[in-house]
PDB file of C-alpha atoms and ligand atoms in Angstrom:
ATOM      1  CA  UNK L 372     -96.959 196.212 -26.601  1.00  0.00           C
ATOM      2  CA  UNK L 373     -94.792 195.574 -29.974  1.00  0.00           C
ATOM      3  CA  UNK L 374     -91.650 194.047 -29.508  1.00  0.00           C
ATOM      4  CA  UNK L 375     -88.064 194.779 -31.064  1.00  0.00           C
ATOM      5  CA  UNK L 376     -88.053 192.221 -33.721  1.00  0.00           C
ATOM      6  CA  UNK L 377     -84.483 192.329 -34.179  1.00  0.00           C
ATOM      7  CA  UNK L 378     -84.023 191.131 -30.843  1.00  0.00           C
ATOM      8  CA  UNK L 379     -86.008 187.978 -31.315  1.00  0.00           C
ATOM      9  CA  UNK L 380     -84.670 186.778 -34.859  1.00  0.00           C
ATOM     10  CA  UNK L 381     -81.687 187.838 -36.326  1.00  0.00           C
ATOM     11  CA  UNK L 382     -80.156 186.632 -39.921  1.00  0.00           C
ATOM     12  CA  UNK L 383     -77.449 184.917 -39.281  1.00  0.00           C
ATOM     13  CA  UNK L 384     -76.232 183.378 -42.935  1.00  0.00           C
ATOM     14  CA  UNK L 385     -77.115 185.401 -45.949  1.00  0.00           C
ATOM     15  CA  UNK L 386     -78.363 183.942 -49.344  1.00  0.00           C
ATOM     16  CA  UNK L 387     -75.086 185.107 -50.689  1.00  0.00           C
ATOM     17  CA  UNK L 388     -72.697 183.900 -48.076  1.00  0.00           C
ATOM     18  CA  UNK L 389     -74.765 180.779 -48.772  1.00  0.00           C
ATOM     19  CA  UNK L 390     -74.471 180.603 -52.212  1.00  0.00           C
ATOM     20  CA  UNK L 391     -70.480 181.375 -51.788  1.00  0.00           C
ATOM     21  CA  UNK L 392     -70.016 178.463 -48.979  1.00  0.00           C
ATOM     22  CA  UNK L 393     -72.526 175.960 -51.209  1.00  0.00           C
ATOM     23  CA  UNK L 394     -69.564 176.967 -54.290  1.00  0.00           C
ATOM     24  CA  UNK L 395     -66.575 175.941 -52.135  1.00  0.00           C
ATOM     25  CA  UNK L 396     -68.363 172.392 -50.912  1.00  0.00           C
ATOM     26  CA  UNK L 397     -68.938 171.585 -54.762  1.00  0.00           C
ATOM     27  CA  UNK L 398     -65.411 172.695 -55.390  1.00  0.00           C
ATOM     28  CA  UNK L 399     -64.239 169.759 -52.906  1.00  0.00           C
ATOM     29  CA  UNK L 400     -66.638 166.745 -54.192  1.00  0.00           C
ATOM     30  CA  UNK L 401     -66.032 167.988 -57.584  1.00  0.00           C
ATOM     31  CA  UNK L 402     -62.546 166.777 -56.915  1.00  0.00           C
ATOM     32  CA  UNK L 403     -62.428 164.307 -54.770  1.00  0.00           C
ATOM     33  CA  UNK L 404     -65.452 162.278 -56.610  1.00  0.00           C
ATOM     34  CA  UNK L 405     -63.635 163.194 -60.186  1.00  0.00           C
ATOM     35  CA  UNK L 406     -64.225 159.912 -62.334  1.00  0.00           C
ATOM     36  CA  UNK L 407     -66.869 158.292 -60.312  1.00  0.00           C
ATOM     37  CA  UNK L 408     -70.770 158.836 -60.585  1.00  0.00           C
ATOM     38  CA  UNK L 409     -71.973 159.249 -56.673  1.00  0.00           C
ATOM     39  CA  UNK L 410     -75.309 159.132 -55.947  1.00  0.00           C
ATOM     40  CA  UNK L 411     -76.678 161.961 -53.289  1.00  0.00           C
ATOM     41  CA  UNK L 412     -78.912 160.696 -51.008  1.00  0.00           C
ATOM     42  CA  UNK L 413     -80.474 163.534 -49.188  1.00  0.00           C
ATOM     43  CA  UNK L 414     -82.706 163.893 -45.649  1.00  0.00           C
ATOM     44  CA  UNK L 415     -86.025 165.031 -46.635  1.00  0.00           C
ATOM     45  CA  UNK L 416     -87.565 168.082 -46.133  1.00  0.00           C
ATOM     46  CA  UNK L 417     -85.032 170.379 -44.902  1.00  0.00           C
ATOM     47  CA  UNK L 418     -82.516 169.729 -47.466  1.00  0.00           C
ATOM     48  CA  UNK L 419     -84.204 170.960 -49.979  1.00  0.00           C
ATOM     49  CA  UNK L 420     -82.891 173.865 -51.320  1.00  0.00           C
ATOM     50  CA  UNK L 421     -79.558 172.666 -50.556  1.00  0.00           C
ATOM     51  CA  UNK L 422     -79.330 169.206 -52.754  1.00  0.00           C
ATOM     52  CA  UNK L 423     -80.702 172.223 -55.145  1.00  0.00           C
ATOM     53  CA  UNK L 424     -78.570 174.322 -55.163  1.00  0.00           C
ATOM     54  CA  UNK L 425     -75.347 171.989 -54.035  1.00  0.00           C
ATOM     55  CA  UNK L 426     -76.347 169.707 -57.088  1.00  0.00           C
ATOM     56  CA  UNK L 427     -76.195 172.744 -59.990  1.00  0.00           C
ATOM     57  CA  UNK L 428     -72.990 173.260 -58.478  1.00  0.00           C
ATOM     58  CA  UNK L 429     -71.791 169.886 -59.206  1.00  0.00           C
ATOM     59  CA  UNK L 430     -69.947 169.342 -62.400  1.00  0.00           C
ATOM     60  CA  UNK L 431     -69.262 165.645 -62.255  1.00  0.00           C
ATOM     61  CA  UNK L 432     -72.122 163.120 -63.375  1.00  0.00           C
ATOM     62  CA  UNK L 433     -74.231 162.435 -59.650  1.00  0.00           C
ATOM     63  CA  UNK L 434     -77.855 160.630 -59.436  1.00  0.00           C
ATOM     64  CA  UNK L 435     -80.338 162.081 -56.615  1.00  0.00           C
ATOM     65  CA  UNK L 436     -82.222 159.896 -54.279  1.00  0.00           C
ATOM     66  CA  UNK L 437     -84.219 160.739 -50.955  1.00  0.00           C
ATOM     67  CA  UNK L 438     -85.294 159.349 -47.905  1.00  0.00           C
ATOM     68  CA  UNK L 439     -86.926 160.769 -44.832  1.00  0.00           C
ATOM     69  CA  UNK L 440     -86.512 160.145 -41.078  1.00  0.00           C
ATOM     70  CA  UNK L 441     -89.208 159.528 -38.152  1.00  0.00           C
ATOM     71  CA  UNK L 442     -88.754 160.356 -34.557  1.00  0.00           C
ATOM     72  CA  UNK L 443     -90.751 158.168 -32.256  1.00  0.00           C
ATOM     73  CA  UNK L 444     -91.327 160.926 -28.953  1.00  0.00           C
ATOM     74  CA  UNK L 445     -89.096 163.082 -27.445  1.00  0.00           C
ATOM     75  CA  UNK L 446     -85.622 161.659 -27.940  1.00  0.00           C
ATOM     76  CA  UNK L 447     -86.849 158.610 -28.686  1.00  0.00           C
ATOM     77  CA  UNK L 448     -86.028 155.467 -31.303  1.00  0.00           C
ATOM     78  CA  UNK L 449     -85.192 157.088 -35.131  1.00  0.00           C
ATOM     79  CA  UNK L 450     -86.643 154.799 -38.207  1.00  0.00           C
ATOM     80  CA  UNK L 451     -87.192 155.377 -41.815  1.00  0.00           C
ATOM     81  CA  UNK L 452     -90.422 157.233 -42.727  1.00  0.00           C
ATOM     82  CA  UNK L 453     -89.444 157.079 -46.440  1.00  0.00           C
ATOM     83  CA  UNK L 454     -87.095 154.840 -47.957  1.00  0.00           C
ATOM     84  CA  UNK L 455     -84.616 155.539 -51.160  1.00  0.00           C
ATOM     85  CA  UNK L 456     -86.018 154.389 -54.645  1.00  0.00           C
ATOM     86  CA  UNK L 457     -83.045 153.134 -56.113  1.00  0.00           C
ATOM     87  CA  UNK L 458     -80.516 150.213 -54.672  1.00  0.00           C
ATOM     88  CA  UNK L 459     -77.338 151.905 -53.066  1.00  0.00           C
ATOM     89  CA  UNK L 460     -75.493 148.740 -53.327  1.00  0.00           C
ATOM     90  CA  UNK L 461     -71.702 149.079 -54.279  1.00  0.00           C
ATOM     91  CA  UNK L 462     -72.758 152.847 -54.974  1.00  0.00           C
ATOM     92  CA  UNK L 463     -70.648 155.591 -54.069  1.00  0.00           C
ATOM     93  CA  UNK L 464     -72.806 157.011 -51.492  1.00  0.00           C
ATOM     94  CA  UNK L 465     -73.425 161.010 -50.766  1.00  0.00           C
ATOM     95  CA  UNK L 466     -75.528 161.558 -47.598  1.00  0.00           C
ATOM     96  CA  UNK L 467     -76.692 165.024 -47.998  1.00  0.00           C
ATOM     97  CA  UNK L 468     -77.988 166.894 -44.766  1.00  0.00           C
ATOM     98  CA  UNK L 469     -79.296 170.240 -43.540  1.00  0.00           C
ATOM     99  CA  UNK L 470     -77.734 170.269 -40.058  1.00  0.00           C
ATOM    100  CA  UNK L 471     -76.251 168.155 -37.462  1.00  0.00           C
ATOM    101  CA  UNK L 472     -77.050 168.568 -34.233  1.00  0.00           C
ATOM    102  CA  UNK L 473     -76.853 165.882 -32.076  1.00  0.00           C
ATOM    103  CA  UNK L 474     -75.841 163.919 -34.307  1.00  0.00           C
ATOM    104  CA  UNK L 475     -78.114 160.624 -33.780  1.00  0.00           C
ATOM    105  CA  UNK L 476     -80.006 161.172 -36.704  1.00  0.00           C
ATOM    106  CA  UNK L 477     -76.902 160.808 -38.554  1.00  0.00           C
ATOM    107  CA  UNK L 478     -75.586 157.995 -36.602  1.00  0.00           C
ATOM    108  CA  UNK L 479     -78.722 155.599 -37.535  1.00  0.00           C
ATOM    109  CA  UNK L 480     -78.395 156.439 -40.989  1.00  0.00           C
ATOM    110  CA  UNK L 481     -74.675 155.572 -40.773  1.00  0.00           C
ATOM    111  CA  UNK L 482     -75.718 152.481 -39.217  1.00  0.00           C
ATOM    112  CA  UNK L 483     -78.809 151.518 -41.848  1.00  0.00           C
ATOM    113  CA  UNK L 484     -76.581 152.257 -44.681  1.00  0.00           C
ATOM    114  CA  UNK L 485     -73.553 149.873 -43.028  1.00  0.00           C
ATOM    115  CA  UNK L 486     -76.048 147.021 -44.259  1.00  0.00           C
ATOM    116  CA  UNK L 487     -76.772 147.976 -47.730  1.00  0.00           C
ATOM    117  CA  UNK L 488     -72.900 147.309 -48.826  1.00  0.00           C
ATOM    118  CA  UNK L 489     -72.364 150.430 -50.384  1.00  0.00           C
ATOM    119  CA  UNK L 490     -68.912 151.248 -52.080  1.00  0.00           C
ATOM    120  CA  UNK L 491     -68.198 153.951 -50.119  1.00  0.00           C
ATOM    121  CA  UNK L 492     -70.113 156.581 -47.555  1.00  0.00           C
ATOM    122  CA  UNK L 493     -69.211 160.378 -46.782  1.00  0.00           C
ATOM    123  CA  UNK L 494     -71.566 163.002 -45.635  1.00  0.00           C
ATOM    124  CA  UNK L 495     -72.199 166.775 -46.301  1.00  0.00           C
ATOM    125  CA  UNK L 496     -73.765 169.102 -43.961  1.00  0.00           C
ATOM    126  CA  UNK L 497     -74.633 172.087 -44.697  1.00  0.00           C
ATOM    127  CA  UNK L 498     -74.771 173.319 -41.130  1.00  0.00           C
ATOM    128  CA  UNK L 499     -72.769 171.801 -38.415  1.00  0.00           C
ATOM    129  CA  UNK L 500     -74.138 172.504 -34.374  1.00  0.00           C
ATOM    130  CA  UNK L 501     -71.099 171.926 -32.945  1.00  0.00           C
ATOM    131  CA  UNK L 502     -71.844 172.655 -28.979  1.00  0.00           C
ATOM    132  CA  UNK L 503     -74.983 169.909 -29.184  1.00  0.00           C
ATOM    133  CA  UNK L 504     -73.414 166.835 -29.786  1.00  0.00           C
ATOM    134  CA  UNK L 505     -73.949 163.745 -28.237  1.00  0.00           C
ATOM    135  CA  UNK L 506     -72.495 161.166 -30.870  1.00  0.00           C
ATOM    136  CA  UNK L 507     -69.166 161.536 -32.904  1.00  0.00           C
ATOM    137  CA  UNK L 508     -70.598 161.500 -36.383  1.00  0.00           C
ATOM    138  CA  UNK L 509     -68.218 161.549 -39.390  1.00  0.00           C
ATOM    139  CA  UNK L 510     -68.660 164.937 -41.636  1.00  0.00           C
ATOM    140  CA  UNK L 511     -66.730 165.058 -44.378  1.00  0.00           C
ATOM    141  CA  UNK L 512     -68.060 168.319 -46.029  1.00  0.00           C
ATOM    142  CA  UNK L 513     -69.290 171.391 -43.621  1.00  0.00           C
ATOM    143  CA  UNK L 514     -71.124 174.577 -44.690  1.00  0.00           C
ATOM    144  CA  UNK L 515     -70.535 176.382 -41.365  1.00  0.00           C
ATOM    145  CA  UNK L 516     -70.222 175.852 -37.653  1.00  0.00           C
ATOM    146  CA  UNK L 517     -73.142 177.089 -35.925  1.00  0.00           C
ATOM    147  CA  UNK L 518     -74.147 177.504 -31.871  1.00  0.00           C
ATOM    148  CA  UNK L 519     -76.835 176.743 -30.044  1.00  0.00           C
ATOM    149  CA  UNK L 520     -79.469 178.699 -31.264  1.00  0.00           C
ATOM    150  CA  UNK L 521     -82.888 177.265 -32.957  1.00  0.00           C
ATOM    151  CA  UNK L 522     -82.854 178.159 -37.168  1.00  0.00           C
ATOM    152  CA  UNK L 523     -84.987 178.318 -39.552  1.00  0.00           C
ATOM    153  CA  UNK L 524     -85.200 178.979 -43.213  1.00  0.00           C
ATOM    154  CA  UNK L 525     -83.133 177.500 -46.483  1.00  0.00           C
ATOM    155  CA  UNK L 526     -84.797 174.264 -45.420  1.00  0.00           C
ATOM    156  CA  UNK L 527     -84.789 174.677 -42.158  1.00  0.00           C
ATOM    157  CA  UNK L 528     -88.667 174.704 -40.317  1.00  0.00           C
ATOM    158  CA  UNK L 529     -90.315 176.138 -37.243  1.00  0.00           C
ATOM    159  CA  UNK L 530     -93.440 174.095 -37.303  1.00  0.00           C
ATOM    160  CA  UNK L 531     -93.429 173.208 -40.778  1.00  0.00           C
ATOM    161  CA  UNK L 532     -92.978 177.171 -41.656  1.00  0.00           C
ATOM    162  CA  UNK L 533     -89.858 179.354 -42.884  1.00  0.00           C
ATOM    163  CA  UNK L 534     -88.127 176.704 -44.875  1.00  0.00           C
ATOM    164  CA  UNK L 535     -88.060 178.858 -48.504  1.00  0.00           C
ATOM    165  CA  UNK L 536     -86.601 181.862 -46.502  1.00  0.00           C
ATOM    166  CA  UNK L 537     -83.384 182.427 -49.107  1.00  0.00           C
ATOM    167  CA  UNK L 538     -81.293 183.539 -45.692  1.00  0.00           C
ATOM    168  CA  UNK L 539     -80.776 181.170 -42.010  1.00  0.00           C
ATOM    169  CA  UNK L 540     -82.199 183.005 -39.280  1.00  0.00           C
ATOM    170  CA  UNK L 541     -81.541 182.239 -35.214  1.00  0.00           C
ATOM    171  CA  UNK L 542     -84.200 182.678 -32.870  1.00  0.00           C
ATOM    172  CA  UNK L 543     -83.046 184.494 -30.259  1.00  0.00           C
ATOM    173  CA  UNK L 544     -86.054 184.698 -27.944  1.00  0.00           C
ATOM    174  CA  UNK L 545     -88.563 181.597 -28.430  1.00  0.00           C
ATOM    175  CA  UNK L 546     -91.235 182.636 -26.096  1.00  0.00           C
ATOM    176  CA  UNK L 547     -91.140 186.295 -28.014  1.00  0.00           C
ATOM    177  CA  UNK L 548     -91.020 184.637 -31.268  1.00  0.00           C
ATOM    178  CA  UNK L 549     -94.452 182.414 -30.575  1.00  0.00           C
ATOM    179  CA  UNK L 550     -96.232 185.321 -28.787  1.00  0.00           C
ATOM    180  CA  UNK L 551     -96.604 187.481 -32.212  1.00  0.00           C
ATOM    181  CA  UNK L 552     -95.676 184.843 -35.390  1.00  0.00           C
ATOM    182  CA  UNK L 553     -97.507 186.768 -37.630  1.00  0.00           C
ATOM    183  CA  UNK L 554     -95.044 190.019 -37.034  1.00  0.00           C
ATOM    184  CA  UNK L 555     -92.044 188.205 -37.040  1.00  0.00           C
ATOM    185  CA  UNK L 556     -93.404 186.625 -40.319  1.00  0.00           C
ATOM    186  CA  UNK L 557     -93.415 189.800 -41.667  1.00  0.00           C
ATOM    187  CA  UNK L 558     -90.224 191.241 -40.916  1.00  0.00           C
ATOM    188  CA  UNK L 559     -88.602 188.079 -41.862  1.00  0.00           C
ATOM    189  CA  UNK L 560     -90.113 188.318 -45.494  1.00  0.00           C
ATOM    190  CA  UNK L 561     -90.260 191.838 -45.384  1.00  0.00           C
TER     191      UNK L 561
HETATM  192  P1  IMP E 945     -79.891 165.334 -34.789  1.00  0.00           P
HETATM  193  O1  IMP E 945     -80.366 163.922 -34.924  1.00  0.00           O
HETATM  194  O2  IMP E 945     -80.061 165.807 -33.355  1.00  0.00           O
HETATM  195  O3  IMP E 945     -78.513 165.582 -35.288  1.00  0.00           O
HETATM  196  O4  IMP E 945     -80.931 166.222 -35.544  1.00  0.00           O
HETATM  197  C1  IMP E 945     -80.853 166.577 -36.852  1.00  0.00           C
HETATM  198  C2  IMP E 945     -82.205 167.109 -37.294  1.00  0.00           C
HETATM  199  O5  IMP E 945     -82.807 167.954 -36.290  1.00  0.00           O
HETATM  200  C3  IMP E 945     -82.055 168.003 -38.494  1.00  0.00           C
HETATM  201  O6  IMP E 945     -82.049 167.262 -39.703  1.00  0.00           O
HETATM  202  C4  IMP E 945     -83.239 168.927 -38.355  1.00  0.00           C
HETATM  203  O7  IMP E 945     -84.398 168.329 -38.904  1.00  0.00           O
HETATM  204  C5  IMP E 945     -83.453 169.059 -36.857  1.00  0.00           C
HETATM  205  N1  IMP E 945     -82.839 170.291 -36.318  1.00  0.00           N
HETATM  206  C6  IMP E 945     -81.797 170.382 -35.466  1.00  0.00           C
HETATM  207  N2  IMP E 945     -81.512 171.661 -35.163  1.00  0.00           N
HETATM  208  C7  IMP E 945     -82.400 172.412 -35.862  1.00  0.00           C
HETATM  209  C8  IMP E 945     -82.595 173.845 -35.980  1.00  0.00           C
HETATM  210  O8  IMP E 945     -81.914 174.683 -35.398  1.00  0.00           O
HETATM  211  N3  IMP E 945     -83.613 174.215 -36.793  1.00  0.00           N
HETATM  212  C9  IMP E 945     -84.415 173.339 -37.484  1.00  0.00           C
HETATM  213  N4  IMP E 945     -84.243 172.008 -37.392  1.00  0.00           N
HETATM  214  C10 IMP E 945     -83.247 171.550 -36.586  1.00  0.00           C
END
């Protein structure tokens, strides 16, 4: 039987709402890091169209680094698969995520980057999962607010897929979703 797509994804954050939101944030670091030369450390992979896009909104002089994260098991300990390239020391540090959800990932990085003496720390997200937090995390720059549901696309992955989907896109019903991939696959890129 072929099931009602739109009732197992739905886009819920266009590429222009996106692009409008992404316009705002830049606004805001544009001014308050007027005069200084941040550097944006972003959370590998799912930011990646974001530092993209956020960063050719930027008009103040900004250096990019990256790093990426490693979960060991389910809820387990959270280390550093990959590590920044440059020195952060008395920089004026940017951390640059997709979303925050529990907000532990965001926590250890808050608590690595507490040793590295940096001038200053503040962090952008672009999305923001309110109703899952666990930790109080710090967020000085929000895209949007966002519920429960599981996302995917601008960065975000199911499985590695969906990240260069322009739009975000909840999935409403997960075991729906799994049973026939390759037709949501298609309506999504349709
Ligand atoms: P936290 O440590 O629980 O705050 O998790 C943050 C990380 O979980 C994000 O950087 C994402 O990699 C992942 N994540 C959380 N929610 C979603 C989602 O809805 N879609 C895709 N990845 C997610």
């Amino acid at each position: 039987m072929s099931e009602a797509h739109g009732e197992t994804v739905t886009e819920v954050i266009t590429s222009e709402s996106l692009s409008e939101r992404i316009g705002a944030l830049a606004d805001a670091v544009n001014k308050d890091y007027q005069g200084r030369t941040p550097i944006l450390v972003s959370v590998l992979k799912g930011t990646l169209p974001f530092i993209a896009d956020l960063g050719r909104r930027l008009t103040i002089p900004v250096e990019f680094d990256f790093l990426q994260l490693t979960r060991f098991g389910e809820g387990g300990r959270i280390g550093i698969a990959l590590d920044t390239g440059d020195s952060l020391t008395h920089r004026d540090v940017i951390l640059v995520e997709d979303i925050v959800d529990t907000g532990l990932s965001l926590q250890t990085l808050h608590q690595i980057l507490a040793e590295r003496h940096v001038s200053s720390l503040s962090t952008v997200t672009l999305l923001d999962k309110v109703p899952r937090r666990l930790v109080d995390v710090p967020l000085e720059y929000r895209g949007f607010e966002v519920g429960d549901e599981y996302l995917v696309g601008y960065g975000l992955d199911w499985q590695g897929k969906f990240r260069n989907l322009p739009g975000i896109w909840a999935i409403l019903d997960r075991p729906a979703f799994e049973r026939d991939l390759t037709g949501q696959f298609a309506y999504m890129y349709g």
